[in-house]
CSV table of C-alpha atoms in Angstrom, one decimal:
chain,number,residue,atom,x,y,z
A,2,MET,CA,-0.6,200.7,17.7
A,3,LEU,CA,-0.6,204.5,17.3
A,4,HIS,CA,-2.5,206.0,14.4
A,5,ILE,CA,-0.9,209.2,13.1
A,6,PRO,CA,-1.9,210.3,9.6
A,7,ASP,CA,0.8,211.8,7.4
A,8,ALA,CA,-1.7,214.2,6.1
A,9,TYR,CA,-5.3,214.9,7.1
A,10,MET,CA,-8.2,217.3,6.5
A,11,LEU,CA,-10.7,219.0,8.7
A,12,ARG,CA,-14.3,219.8,7.9
A,13,TRP,CA,-14.8,222.9,10.1
A,14,GLU,CA,-18.1,224.6,11.0
A,15,ILE,CA,-16.6,228.1,11.6
A,16,ASN,CA,-19.9,229.6,12.9
A,17,THR,CA,-23.4,228.8,13.9
A,18,GLU,CA,-25.2,231.8,12.5
A,19,CYS,CA,-26.9,231.8,9.1
A,20,ASN,CA,-28.9,234.3,7.1
A,21,LEU,CA,-31.3,231.8,5.8
A,22,SER,CA,-33.8,229.3,7.4
A,23,CYS,CA,-33.8,226.5,4.9
A,24,ILE,CA,-36.5,223.9,5.5
A,25,HIS,CA,-34.1,221.0,4.7
A,26,CYS,CA,-31.3,222.2,7.1
A,27,CYS,CA,-29.9,219.4,9.2
A,28,ASN,CA,-28.0,221.8,11.5
A,29,ALA,CA,-31.0,223.8,12.6
A,30,ASP,CA,-32.8,222.2,15.5
A,31,SER,CA,-30.2,219.4,15.4
A,32,SER,CA,-29.5,217.0,18.3
A,33,ILE,CA,-25.9,218.4,18.3
A,34,ASP,CA,-25.4,221.1,20.9
A,35,ARG,CA,-24.2,224.3,19.1
A,36,SER,CA,-25.0,226.7,21.9
A,37,ASN,CA,-21.4,227.5,23.0
A,38,PRO,CA,-19.6,230.6,21.6
A,39,ASP,CA,-17.8,230.2,18.3
A,40,MET,CA,-14.0,230.0,18.5
A,41,SER,CA,-12.3,233.3,18.4
A,42,MET,CA,-10.2,234.5,15.4
A,43,ASN,CA,-7.0,234.3,17.4
A,44,ASP,CA,-7.7,230.8,18.6
A,45,ILE,CA,-8.5,229.6,15.1
A,46,ILE,CA,-5.4,231.1,13.6
A,47,SER,CA,-3.0,229.8,16.2
A,48,THR,CA,-4.6,226.4,16.0
A,49,VAL,CA,-4.3,226.2,12.3
A,50,GLN,CA,-0.7,227.3,12.4
A,51,ARG,CA,0.2,224.7,15.0
A,52,LEU,CA,-1.7,221.8,13.3
A,53,SER,CA,-0.2,222.7,9.9
A,54,GLN,CA,3.1,221.6,11.4
A,55,GLU,CA,1.5,218.3,12.5
A,56,GLY,CA,0.0,217.0,9.2
A,57,LEU,CA,-3.0,219.3,8.6
A,58,ARG,CA,-3.1,219.8,4.9
A,59,ARG,CA,-6.7,220.9,4.1
A,60,ILE,CA,-9.6,222.7,5.8
A,61,HIS,CA,-13.1,222.9,4.3
A,62,PHE,CA,-15.1,225.6,6.1
A,63,LEU,CA,-18.8,225.2,6.7
A,64,GLY,CA,-21.4,227.0,8.8
A,65,GLY,CA,-23.9,228.4,9.5
A,66,GLU,CA,-22.9,230.7,6.7
A,67,PRO,CA,-19.2,231.4,6.8
A,68,LEU,CA,-19.4,234.7,5.0
A,69,LEU,CA,-21.8,236.0,7.7
A,70,ARG,CA,-18.8,235.8,10.1
A,71,GLU,CA,-17.2,239.3,9.8
A,72,ASP,CA,-13.7,238.0,10.3
A,73,PHE,CA,-14.0,234.9,8.1
A,74,LEU,CA,-12.0,236.3,5.2
A,75,GLU,CA,-9.4,237.8,7.5
A,76,ILE,CA,-9.0,234.4,9.2
A,77,CYS,CA,-8.5,232.7,5.8
A,78,THR,CA,-6.0,235.4,4.7
A,79,LEU,CA,-3.9,234.9,7.8
A,80,CYS,CA,-4.1,231.1,7.5
A,81,ALA,CA,-3.2,230.9,3.8
A,82,PRO,CA,0.6,231.3,4.4
A,83,PHE,CA,0.6,228.1,6.6
A,84,GLY,CA,0.4,226.0,3.5
A,85,VAL,CA,-3.0,224.5,4.2
A,86,ASP,CA,-5.4,224.1,1.3
A,87,LEU,CA,-8.5,226.2,2.1
A,88,SER,CA,-12.1,225.9,0.7
A,89,PHE,CA,-15.6,226.7,1.9
A,90,ASN,CA,-19.3,226.2,1.5
A,91,THR,CA,-21.6,229.1,1.1
A,92,ASN,CA,-25.2,229.9,0.2
A,93,GLY,CA,-23.7,232.4,-2.2
A,94,LEU,CA,-25.8,235.4,-1.3
A,95,PHE,CA,-23.0,237.6,0.1
A,96,LEU,CA,-21.1,237.1,-3.2
A,97,ASN,CA,-23.5,239.6,-4.7
A,98,HIS,CA,-21.5,242.3,-2.9
A,99,ARG,CA,-18.6,243.2,-5.2
A,100,ASN,CA,-16.2,244.1,-2.4
A,101,ILE,CA,-16.8,240.6,-0.8
A,102,LEU,CA,-16.5,238.9,-4.1
A,103,ARG,CA,-13.1,240.6,-4.8
A,104,LYS,CA,-11.8,239.8,-1.3
A,105,VAL,CA,-12.8,236.1,-1.8
A,106,LEU,CA,-10.8,236.0,-5.0
A,107,ASP,CA,-7.8,237.7,-3.4
A,108,ILE,CA,-7.5,234.6,-1.1
A,109,PRO,CA,-6.0,231.4,-2.6
A,110,PHE,CA,-9.1,229.2,-2.0
A,111,SER,CA,-8.8,225.9,-3.9
A,112,SER,CA,-12.6,225.7,-4.3
A,113,ILE,CA,-15.9,227.3,-3.4
A,114,THR,CA,-19.0,225.2,-3.0
A,115,ILE,CA,-22.3,227.1,-3.5
A,116,SER,CA,-25.7,225.7,-2.6
A,117,ILE,CA,-28.4,225.5,-5.2
A,118,ASP,CA,-31.3,223.3,-4.1
A,119,GLY,CA,-33.5,223.3,-7.2
A,120,VAL,CA,-33.4,224.1,-10.9
A,121,ASP,CA,-35.7,227.1,-10.9
A,122,PRO,CA,-37.1,229.7,-8.5
A,123,GLU,CA,-40.1,227.6,-7.5
A,124,SER,CA,-38.1,224.5,-6.4
A,125,HIS,CA,-35.1,226.4,-4.9
A,126,ASP,CA,-37.0,229.2,-3.2
A,127,THR,CA,-39.4,226.8,-1.5
A,128,ILE,CA,-36.4,225.5,0.4
A,129,ARG,CA,-34.2,228.5,0.7
A,130,GLY,CA,-36.5,231.5,0.6
A,131,LYS,CA,-38.2,233.9,-1.8
A,132,GLY,CA,-35.8,235.5,-4.4
A,133,THR,CA,-32.8,233.4,-3.4
A,134,PHE,CA,-32.5,231.4,-6.7
A,135,HIS,CA,-31.9,234.5,-8.9
A,136,ARG,CA,-29.6,236.0,-6.3
A,137,VAL,CA,-27.4,232.9,-6.1
A,138,VAL,CA,-27.3,232.4,-9.8
A,139,ASN,CA,-26.3,236.0,-10.4
A,140,ALA,CA,-23.6,235.6,-7.7
A,141,ILE,CA,-22.1,232.5,-9.4
A,142,LYS,CA,-22.1,234.2,-12.8
A,143,GLU,CA,-20.2,237.2,-11.2
A,144,LEU,CA,-17.8,234.9,-9.5
A,145,VAL,CA,-17.0,232.9,-12.6
A,146,GLU,CA,-16.7,236.1,-14.7
A,147,GLU,CA,-14.5,237.9,-12.2
A,148,ARG,CA,-12.2,234.9,-12.0
A,149,LYS,CA,-12.0,234.9,-15.8
A,150,ARG,CA,-11.2,238.6,-15.9
A,151,ARG,CA,-8.3,237.9,-13.6
A,152,GLY,CA,-7.0,235.2,-15.9
A,153,GLU,CA,-7.2,232.6,-13.1
A,154,HIS,CA,-8.4,229.0,-13.0
A,155,ARG,CA,-8.9,228.8,-9.2
A,156,PRO,CA,-10.9,228.7,-7.1
A,157,LEU,CA,-12.8,225.8,-8.7
A,158,VAL,CA,-16.5,226.7,-8.4
A,159,VAL,CA,-18.8,223.8,-7.5
A,160,ILE,CA,-22.6,223.8,-7.0
A,161,GLN,CA,-24.0,221.6,-4.3
A,162,SER,CA,-27.6,220.3,-4.3
A,163,THR,CA,-29.7,218.2,-2.0
A,164,LEU,CA,-32.1,215.8,-3.7
A,165,THR,CA,-35.7,216.5,-2.8
A,166,ARG,CA,-39.1,215.6,-4.2
A,167,LEU,CA,-39.5,219.3,-5.3
A,168,TRP,CA,-37.2,218.8,-8.2
A,169,HIS,CA,-35.8,215.3,-8.5
A,170,LYS,CA,-37.7,214.6,-11.8
A,171,ARG,CA,-35.9,217.5,-13.4
A,172,VAL,CA,-32.4,216.6,-12.2
A,173,SER,CA,-31.0,216.7,-15.8
A,174,GLU,CA,-31.7,220.4,-15.7
A,175,LEU,CA,-29.2,220.8,-12.9
A,176,PHE,CA,-26.4,219.7,-15.3
A,177,ILE,CA,-27.6,222.1,-18.0
A,178,LEU,CA,-27.6,224.9,-15.4
A,179,ALA,CA,-24.1,224.0,-14.3
A,180,ARG,CA,-22.8,224.1,-17.8
A,181,GLU,CA,-24.5,227.5,-18.4
A,182,LEU,CA,-23.0,228.9,-15.2
A,183,GLY,CA,-19.5,227.8,-16.1
A,184,VAL,CA,-18.9,225.9,-12.9
A,185,GLN,CA,-16.5,223.0,-12.7
A,186,GLY,CA,-18.4,220.5,-10.6
A,187,ILE,CA,-21.6,219.3,-9.0
A,188,VAL,CA,-22.0,217.7,-5.6
A,189,ILE,CA,-25.4,215.9,-5.1
A,190,ASN,CA,-26.4,214.8,-1.7
A,191,ASN,CA,-29.3,212.7,-0.3
A,192,LEU,CA,-31.6,214.4,2.1
A,193,ALA,CA,-30.5,213.8,5.7
A,194,LEU,CA,-33.5,213.5,8.0
A,195,GLU,CA,-32.0,215.4,10.9
A,196,GLY,CA,-32.8,218.9,12.2
A,197,ARG,CA,-35.4,220.9,10.3
A,198,ALA,CA,-35.5,218.3,7.5
A,199,LYS,CA,-37.4,215.9,9.8
A,200,GLN,CA,-40.2,218.4,10.1
A,201,HIS,CA,-40.7,218.5,6.3
A,202,GLU,CA,-40.1,214.9,5.5
A,203,ASN,CA,-43.4,214.5,3.6
A,204,LEU,CA,-42.7,217.4,1.4
A,205,LEU,CA,-39.0,216.7,0.7
A,206,SER,CA,-38.2,213.0,1.1
A,207,LEU,CA,-38.0,210.6,-1.9
A,208,SER,CA,-39.5,207.1,-1.9
A,209,LYS,CA,-37.1,204.2,-2.5
A,210,GLU,CA,-38.2,203.9,-6.1
A,211,GLU,CA,-37.8,207.6,-6.7
A,212,GLU,CA,-34.3,207.5,-5.2
A,213,PHE,CA,-33.4,204.6,-7.5
A,214,TRP,CA,-34.9,206.3,-10.6
A,215,VAL,CA,-33.0,209.5,-10.0
A,216,ALA,CA,-29.8,207.6,-9.4
A,217,GLY,CA,-30.0,206.4,-13.0
A,218,LYS,CA,-30.6,210.0,-14.3
A,219,ILE,CA,-27.7,211.3,-12.3
A,220,LEU,CA,-25.3,208.6,-13.5
A,221,GLN,CA,-26.4,209.1,-17.1
A,222,ASN,CA,-25.8,212.8,-17.0
A,223,ALA,CA,-22.5,212.4,-15.3
A,224,TYR,CA,-21.4,210.3,-18.2
A,225,GLU,CA,-22.7,212.9,-20.7
A,226,TYR,CA,-21.2,215.8,-18.9
A,227,SER,CA,-17.8,214.3,-18.5
A,228,ASP,CA,-16.1,217.7,-18.3
A,229,LEU,CA,-17.8,218.3,-14.9
A,230,VAL,CA,-16.5,216.7,-11.7
A,231,ILE,CA,-19.6,214.9,-10.3
A,232,LYS,CA,-20.0,213.6,-6.8
A,233,SER,CA,-23.2,211.7,-6.0
A,234,PRO,CA,-24.2,209.3,-3.2
A,235,PHE,CA,-24.9,206.3,-5.4
A,236,ARG,CA,-22.8,203.2,-5.1
A,237,THR,CA,-21.1,200.9,-7.5
A,238,LYS,CA,-23.9,198.3,-7.5
A,239,VAL,CA,-26.3,200.9,-8.7
A,240,ALA,CA,-23.8,202.0,-11.4
A,241,LEU,CA,-23.4,198.4,-12.5
A,242,TYR,CA,-27.2,198.0,-12.9
A,243,TYR,CA,-27.5,201.2,-15.0
A,244,ARG,CA,-24.4,200.4,-17.0
A,245,ARG,CA,-26.2,197.3,-18.2
A,246,ALA,CA,-29.7,198.9,-18.4
A,247,LEU,CA,-28.5,201.9,-20.4
A,248,GLY,CA,-25.7,200.3,-22.4
A,249,ILE,CA,-23.1,203.0,-21.5
A,250,PRO,CA,-19.8,202.4,-19.8
A,251,LEU,CA,-20.6,203.9,-16.4
A,252,PRO,CA,-17.6,203.7,-14.1
A,253,GLY,CA,-17.6,202.2,-10.6
A,254,ILE,CA,-18.0,204.8,-7.9
A,255,PRO,CA,-15.5,204.4,-5.1
A,256,MET,CA,-17.0,205.0,-1.7
A,257,ASN,CA,-14.9,205.1,1.5
A,258,CYS,CA,-15.3,206.7,4.9
A,259,PRO,CA,-12.2,208.8,5.8
A,260,GLY,CA,-13.5,209.6,9.4
A,261,ALA,CA,-10.8,209.1,12.1
A,262,ILE,CA,-8.4,207.9,9.3
A,263,ASN,CA,-7.4,211.1,7.7
A,264,SER,CA,-10.5,213.3,8.3
A,265,ALA,CA,-12.2,214.9,11.3
A,266,TYR,CA,-15.1,217.3,11.9
A,267,VAL,CA,-14.9,220.5,14.0
A,268,LEU,CA,-17.9,222.2,15.5
A,269,PRO,CA,-18.0,226.0,16.0
A,270,ASP,CA,-16.8,226.0,19.6
A,271,GLY,CA,-13.8,223.7,18.6
A,272,LEU,CA,-15.3,220.4,19.7
A,273,VAL,CA,-13.7,217.9,17.3
A,274,VAL,CA,-15.3,214.6,16.4
A,275,PRO,CA,-14.6,211.8,13.9
A,276,CYS,CA,-17.7,212.6,11.9
A,277,VAL,CA,-21.0,214.5,12.3
A,278,VAL,CA,-23.1,211.4,11.9
A,279,ALA,CA,-21.4,209.7,14.9
A,280,GLN,CA,-22.0,212.8,16.9
A,281,ILE,CA,-25.7,212.9,16.0
A,282,GLN,CA,-25.9,209.3,16.9
A,283,GLY,CA,-24.6,210.1,20.4
A,284,MET,CA,-21.4,208.1,20.1
A,285,GLY,CA,-19.4,211.0,21.6
A,286,ASN,CA,-21.5,211.1,24.8
A,287,PHE,CA,-19.4,208.2,26.3
A,288,PHE,CA,-16.0,210.0,25.9
A,289,SER,CA,-14.2,213.0,27.1
A,290,LYS,CA,-14.7,216.1,24.9
A,291,LEU,CA,-11.8,217.1,22.7
A,292,ARG,CA,-11.4,220.6,21.5
A,293,ILE,CA,-9.2,221.4,18.5
A,294,GLN,CA,-7.6,224.4,20.2
A,295,ASP,CA,-6.4,222.2,23.1
A,296,VAL,CA,-5.3,218.9,21.6
A,297,ASN,CA,-2.3,217.9,19.4
A,298,THR,CA,-2.5,215.7,16.4
A,299,GLU,CA,-1.2,212.5,18.1
A,300,ALA,CA,-3.5,212.8,21.1
A,301,LEU,CA,-6.5,213.5,18.9
A,302,TRP,CA,-6.1,210.6,16.5
A,303,ASN,CA,-5.3,208.2,19.3
A,304,SER,CA,-8.0,209.4,21.7
A,305,ALA,CA,-10.5,206.9,23.1
A,306,TYR,CA,-13.3,208.4,20.9
A,307,PHE,CA,-11.4,208.2,17.7
A,308,THR,CA,-10.0,204.8,18.5
A,309,HIS,CA,-13.5,203.5,19.3
A,310,PHE,CA,-14.9,205.1,16.1
A,311,ARG,CA,-12.2,203.3,14.0
A,312,SER,CA,-13.1,199.9,15.7
A,313,ILE,CA,-16.8,200.5,14.8
A,314,VAL,CA,-16.4,201.9,11.3
A,315,HIS,CA,-13.1,200.6,10.1
A,316,GLY,CA,-12.9,197.2,11.8
A,317,PRO,CA,-13.2,193.8,10.1
A,318,ILE,CA,-15.6,194.1,7.2
A,319,GLU,CA,-17.7,191.1,8.2
A,320,ASP,CA,-18.4,192.7,11.6
A,321,VAL,CA,-18.8,196.3,10.5
A,322,TYR,CA,-21.4,195.5,7.8
A,323,LYS,CA,-23.1,192.5,9.4
A,324,ASN,CA,-26.4,194.5,9.7
A,325,VAL,CA,-26.0,196.7,6.6
A,326,HIS,CA,-28.1,195.4,3.7
A,327,PRO,CA,-27.3,194.5,0.9
A,328,CYS,CA,-23.7,195.5,1.5
A,329,ASN,CA,-23.1,192.4,3.5
A,330,LYS,CA,-23.8,190.3,0.4
A,331,CYS,CA,-22.1,192.6,-2.2
A,332,GLY,CA,-18.9,191.6,-4.0
A,333,PHE,CA,-17.8,195.3,-4.2
A,334,LEU,CA,-17.7,195.7,-0.4
A,335,GLY,CA,-14.2,196.3,0.7
A,336,ASN,CA,-12.9,196.8,-2.8
A,337,LEU,CA,-14.6,199.7,-4.6
A,338,CYS,CA,-17.1,200.4,-1.8
A,339,LYS,CA,-17.1,200.9,1.9
A,340,PRO,CA,-20.1,203.2,2.6
A,341,CYS,CA,-21.0,204.7,6.0
A,342,PRO,CA,-22.1,201.9,8.3
A,343,LEU,CA,-23.6,204.2,10.8
A,344,ASN,CA,-27.3,204.9,11.2
A,345,LEU,CA,-29.2,207.9,12.5
A,346,ASP,CA,-31.4,205.4,14.2
A,347,PRO,CA,-28.9,203.4,16.4
A,348,GLY,CA,-29.7,199.7,16.9
A,349,ALA,CA,-31.7,199.4,13.7
A,350,ASP,CA,-30.5,197.5,10.7
A,351,ILE,CA,-29.4,199.7,7.8
A,352,VAL,CA,-30.8,199.2,4.3
A,353,VAL,CA,-29.1,201.0,1.4
A,354,SER,CA,-32.3,201.1,-0.7
A,355,PRO,CA,-30.9,201.9,-4.2
A,356,CYS,CA,-28.3,199.1,-3.9
A,357,LYS,CA,-31.0,196.7,-2.7
A,358,LEU,CA,-33.2,197.5,-5.7
A,359,ALA,CA,-30.2,197.3,-8.0
A,360,MET,CA,-29.2,193.9,-6.6
A,361,GLU,CA,-32.7,192.5,-6.9
A,362,ARG,CA,-33.0,193.6,-10.5
A,363,LEU,CA,-29.6,192.3,-11.5
A,364,GLU,CA,-30.5,188.9,-9.9
A,365,SER,CA,-33.8,188.8,-11.8
A,366,CYS,CA,-32.0,189.4,-15.1
A,367,ALA,CA,-29.3,186.8,-14.4
């Protein structure tokens, strides 16, 4: 049976180059080959125009650092009339230039996600480089203020942070900072031990107990800062435990993988894959390479690679999560929660540690 989504999104690495050398970067020194030339502006624009007529509704641009690509804003300006929702990630440093800031706000981006990986210069700059904390904070202030001067509500401004041992005990301060900066949301990610992050695991990585503890702090702050849109990696079982432990009505956190269903990932040379984790795992090595500039929507979503990915990730629940613990024993599985069943260490069982701890503690209190 053919799978053709009515609407879909692309997460698109538009360039490989970056102006920082973050010690937690999962792209740098990654197992994914990014040595080919980036797609040209003309190829990107013609591809977006064609795919916008075939169901493409959203593109979220990544890098590298998108604003380091000199034609990035021109590409977005020319793609905007195609009716595709545009957004992007940035380290924010180029937004300190007034001419770039104004050009960004002249384009109808739906959101801009800016990386802040700590709550002060010491924690952030250890990861991203000396002086970057103050520069990015100033850039966010200018962005929010210029948007206000224009009387506009978009783009939404979101800060994105990766949890590390450098600042996790002060995670509540991130919510205070977000409120002070006037942003609309926070995205909090776990550290991915891929690329450069592997080399700094001892400095950055949280223990299982630390990860579980910080989950409670994030969930509690998400409840208290209900005006902010919060995305965190912690599942419904963890929320259930802290709902009972803290006595506050924490909501369930829906978790579902959209890969090869209504989402795909594009690398800078146009190679398109179901998701970046599958590519790191080497799943794509067994299939013909697909490039976004050369393939139509029907052929992409029904290719051997995407079809295989769906069978592995979106197949029968009991098969997909057989070796994923404690998901395979969780009543939320398949209802509120269908987390990523892939592992950066193929062949090994997956243990979702916060959920395991939550389940153990819930059972001990029963």
